[in-house]
């Protein structure tokens, strides 16, 4: 592929210091929503953002539209999603330590450990809030993703507790002592926030020590048909089962496997699921489906020999992407990405193309003959975003970083036309692109959001 191939053009970028983990969502009009936790007070334009949880709305041009503080000094892992209408966003959060209340304007949830909230997209006004309580928890719960089809809202993550139950709606899960860690999905009714269904996904005999290899559901996304949710994760137990049905899956090899599955939106029933594994270790981090084909895209991390469906890949702590035919659950194509530490997000646009976002782990990073340019070529701790066609042809690649910057890519979303919004953390100034904007000026641990054109 020659240098004339078009690449994603930077539209705008924003950064602010002293931030914890951040997440991003975008609506069909191009408005971008960022949720996170601020470690110290900071001014964004004329707005002072205090310490604690927050959600910010940027317009299509990157201008600040509104920002809302979410009270609670112990909130972590805020996640955000937009509904198809663009009228509302949904936020999930985790309270670190003792259970806490969760509120925004008139929306308030009872004390719990996991929270979900509906917010008006135009103003940031809270509509409703609900919480999930955990019994005899090992304090290793994670909330990894939230998604909505406009009717159901689903939260995914990992829990290590005797039980999990919504405080409104009466939906819950019960674990057992020998199970260790499990992935969870909890579905809520979008209209009023009542708990609707819950599913525990995991295998018996999982490690009692939390790690990236513990049973965990790290991503949930609305499938292209709007009637299912796609789920990605990693499974260390055996066999892998879900409390909402589906076949028991036997782990491949003796190490962790990557998990991908489809769950019916209305009741959480398992439509299908699959594991990828081998003698090495595999984790699924993100999944998405195409609206113009029967493909599901899947990405994550492997170490050692893992069968990705087309052949056995031997990776040394490397990222991967693959396209799976949903009719037969067979791999159409797969790519082991040399120089990628992990793929943290895969998403699709209305044309069915795949976008992937992840970490760069070696200097001179390139994919399929296309190299990153400028200072990013010298980084061993940067970020990349790449676009492939549905047939697996690499269309463009961009890299971010510098010799001094340590970049942590966190999440990416895609507009219907193929525009990209990505967020992460960095501890040093880095160059946007040799032919585009100047460096993002950062201090301390800074959050960033970057918008790319299709």
mmCIF file of N, CA and C in Angstrom, residues 174-217:
data_model
loop_
_atom_site.group_PDB
_atom_site.id
_atom_site.type_symbol
_atom_site.label_atom_id
_atom_site.label_comp_id
_atom_site.label_asym_id
_atom_site.label_seq_id
_atom_site.Cartn_x
_atom_site.Cartn_y
_atom_site.Cartn_z
ATOM 1 N N UNK A 174 -25.860 -15.416 42.690
ATOM 2 C CA UNK A 174 -25.216 -16.040 43.831
ATOM 3 C C UNK A 174 -24.000 -16.801 43.348
ATOM 4 N N UNK A 175 -22.872 -16.613 44.006
ATOM 5 C CA UNK A 175 -21.653 -17.327 43.663
ATOM 6 C C UNK A 175 -21.469 -18.481 44.637
ATOM 7 N N UNK A 176 -20.378 -19.199 44.499
ATOM 8 C CA UNK A 176 -20.043 -20.262 45.433
ATOM 9 C C UNK A 176 -18.571 -20.155 45.776
ATOM 10 N N UNK A 177 -18.163 -20.568 46.981
ATOM 11 C CA UNK A 177 -16.801 -20.304 47.444
ATOM 12 C C UNK A 177 -15.716 -20.820 46.515
ATOM 13 N N UNK A 178 -15.943 -21.978 45.874
ATOM 14 C CA UNK A 178 -14.883 -22.548 45.059
ATOM 15 C C UNK A 178 -14.737 -21.886 43.696
ATOM 16 N N UNK A 179 -15.639 -21.003 43.344
ATOM 17 C CA UNK A 179 -15.591 -20.424 42.001
ATOM 18 C C UNK A 179 -14.542 -19.319 41.869
ATOM 19 N N UNK A 180 -14.159 -18.701 42.974
ATOM 20 C CA UNK A 180 -13.192 -17.619 42.868
ATOM 21 C C UNK A 180 -13.807 -16.419 42.180
ATOM 22 N N UNK A 181 -13.236 -16.006 41.053
ATOM 23 C CA UNK A 181 -13.706 -14.829 40.329
ATOM 24 C C UNK A 181 -14.598 -15.248 39.166
ATOM 25 N N UNK A 182 -15.590 -14.409 38.873
ATOM 26 C CA UNK A 182 -16.483 -14.650 37.747
ATOM 27 C C UNK A 182 -16.740 -13.356 36.999
ATOM 28 N N UNK A 183 -16.995 -13.477 35.700
ATOM 29 C CA UNK A 183 -17.500 -12.346 34.954
ATOM 30 C C UNK A 183 -18.983 -12.177 35.221
ATOM 31 N N UNK A 184 -19.487 -10.951 35.094
ATOM 32 C CA UNK A 184 -20.918 -10.733 35.289
ATOM 33 C C UNK A 184 -21.464 -9.794 34.224
ATOM 34 N N UNK A 185 -22.740 -9.967 33.940
ATOM 35 C CA UNK A 185 -23.538 -9.045 33.140
ATOM 36 C C UNK A 185 -24.805 -8.762 33.921
ATOM 37 N N UNK A 186 -25.186 -7.504 34.024
ATOM 38 C CA UNK A 186 -26.458 -7.134 34.645
ATOM 39 C C UNK A 186 -27.205 -6.226 33.683
ATOM 40 N N UNK A 187 -28.451 -6.605 33.374
ATOM 41 C CA UNK A 187 -29.277 -5.829 32.465
ATOM 42 C C UNK A 187 -30.316 -5.012 33.214
ATOM 43 N N UNK A 188 -30.494 -3.760 32.800
ATOM 44 C CA UNK A 188 -31.480 -2.848 33.381
ATOM 45 C C UNK A 188 -32.446 -2.392 32.289
ATOM 46 N N UNK A 189 -33.644 -2.007 32.692
ATOM 47 C CA UNK A 189 -34.594 -1.393 31.770
ATOM 48 C C UNK A 189 -34.208 0.065 31.572
ATOM 49 N N UNK A 190 -34.006 0.459 30.318
ATOM 50 C CA UNK A 190 -33.518 1.814 30.042
ATOM 51 C C UNK A 190 -34.512 2.887 30.474
ATOM 52 N N UNK A 191 -35.792 2.596 30.405
ATOM 53 C CA UNK A 191 -36.798 3.615 30.703
ATOM 54 C C UNK A 191 -36.779 4.037 32.161
ATOM 55 N N UNK A 192 -36.697 3.058 33.082
ATOM 56 C CA UNK A 192 -36.835 3.397 34.501
ATOM 57 C C UNK A 192 -35.694 2.895 35.384
ATOM 58 N N UNK A 193 -34.739 2.166 34.825
ATOM 59 C CA UNK A 193 -33.584 1.730 35.591
ATOM 60 C C UNK A 193 -33.780 0.503 36.450
ATOM 61 N N UNK A 194 -34.920 -0.175 36.355
ATOM 62 C CA UNK A 194 -35.146 -1.366 37.163
ATOM 63 C C UNK A 194 -34.276 -2.517 36.667
ATOM 64 N N UNK A 195 -33.770 -3.316 37.623
ATOM 65 C CA UNK A 195 -33.009 -4.497 37.256
ATOM 66 C C UNK A 195 -33.868 -5.464 36.466
ATOM 67 N N UNK A 196 -33.305 -6.039 35.401
ATOM 68 C CA UNK A 196 -34.082 -6.881 34.492
ATOM 69 C C UNK A 196 -33.579 -8.320 34.467
ATOM 70 N N UNK A 197 -32.271 -8.512 34.381
ATOM 71 C CA UNK A 197 -31.685 -9.848 34.378
ATOM 72 C C UNK A 197 -30.210 -9.768 34.746
ATOM 73 N N UNK A 198 -29.648 -10.898 35.102
ATOM 74 C CA UNK A 198 -28.225 -10.954 35.427
ATOM 75 C C UNK A 198 -27.677 -12.304 35.002
ATOM 76 N N UNK A 199 -26.411 -12.328 34.621
ATOM 77 C CA UNK A 199 -25.761 -13.565 34.200
ATOM 78 C C UNK A 199 -24.357 -13.624 34.781
ATOM 79 N N UNK A 200 -24.027 -14.752 35.381
ATOM 80 C CA UNK A 200 -22.664 -15.013 35.838
ATOM 81 C C UNK A 200 -21.986 -15.886 34.792
ATOM 82 N N UNK A 201 -20.807 -15.492 34.356
ATOM 83 C CA UNK A 201 -20.078 -16.233 33.328
ATOM 84 C C UNK A 201 -18.696 -16.553 33.868
ATOM 85 N N UNK A 202 -18.355 -17.832 33.931
ATOM 86 C CA UNK A 202 -17.040 -18.207 34.438
ATOM 87 C C UNK A 202 -16.903 -19.701 34.564
ATOM 88 N N UNK A 203 -15.754 -20.119 35.079
ATOM 89 C CA UNK A 203 -15.464 -21.532 35.238
ATOM 90 C C UNK A 203 -15.058 -21.851 36.653
ATOM 91 N N UNK A 204 -15.361 -23.057 37.104
ATOM 92 C CA UNK A 204 -14.961 -23.470 38.441
ATOM 93 C C UNK A 204 -13.450 -23.637 38.491
ATOM 94 N N UNK A 205 -12.890 -23.429 39.663
ATOM 95 C CA UNK A 205 -11.458 -23.591 39.821
ATOM 96 C C UNK A 205 -10.650 -22.396 39.391
ATOM 97 N N UNK A 206 -11.285 -21.258 39.185
ATOM 98 C CA UNK A 206 -10.541 -20.048 38.836
ATOM 99 C C UNK A 206 -9.632 -19.659 39.998
ATOM 100 N N UNK A 207 -8.547 -18.988 39.665
ATOM 101 C CA UNK A 207 -7.587 -18.552 40.675
ATOM 102 C C UNK A 207 -8.253 -17.637 41.699
ATOM 103 N N UNK A 208 -7.829 -17.750 42.941
ATOM 104 C CA UNK A 208 -8.328 -16.839 43.967
ATOM 105 C C UNK A 208 -7.482 -15.583 44.061
ATOM 106 N N UNK A 209 -6.480 -15.457 43.190
ATOM 107 C CA UNK A 209 -5.663 -14.242 43.141
ATOM 108 C C UNK A 209 -6.064 -13.437 41.918
ATOM 109 N N UNK A 210 -6.531 -12.202 42.092
ATOM 110 C CA UNK A 210 -6.989 -11.426 40.942
ATOM 111 C C UNK A 210 -5.841 -11.077 40.012
ATOM 112 N N UNK A 211 -6.084 -11.173 38.728
ATOM 113 C CA UNK A 211 -5.099 -10.787 37.720
ATOM 114 C C UNK A 211 -5.833 -10.590 36.414
ATOM 115 N N UNK A 212 -5.098 -10.203 35.379
ATOM 116 C CA UNK A 212 -5.704 -10.058 34.066
ATOM 117 C C UNK A 212 -6.213 -11.396 33.557
ATOM 118 N N UNK A 213 -5.738 -12.503 34.144
ATOM 119 C CA UNK A 213 -6.120 -13.836 33.693
ATOM 120 C C UNK A 213 -7.271 -14.428 34.495
ATOM 121 N N UNK A 214 -7.806 -13.723 35.478
ATOM 122 C CA UNK A 214 -8.977 -14.198 36.202
ATOM 123 C C UNK A 214 -10.210 -14.095 35.311
ATOM 124 N N UNK A 215 -11.228 -14.939 35.598
ATOM 125 C CA UNK A 215 -12.485 -14.849 34.854
ATOM 126 C C UNK A 215 -12.994 -13.417 34.887
ATOM 127 N N UNK A 216 -13.302 -12.882 33.700
ATOM 128 C CA UNK A 216 -13.659 -11.467 33.624
ATOM 129 C C UNK A 216 -14.326 -11.180 32.286
ATOM 130 N N UNK A 217 -15.364 -10.363 32.303
ATOM 131 C CA UNK A 217 -15.977 -9.852 31.077
ATOM 132 C C UNK A 217 -15.562 -8.394 30.934
#
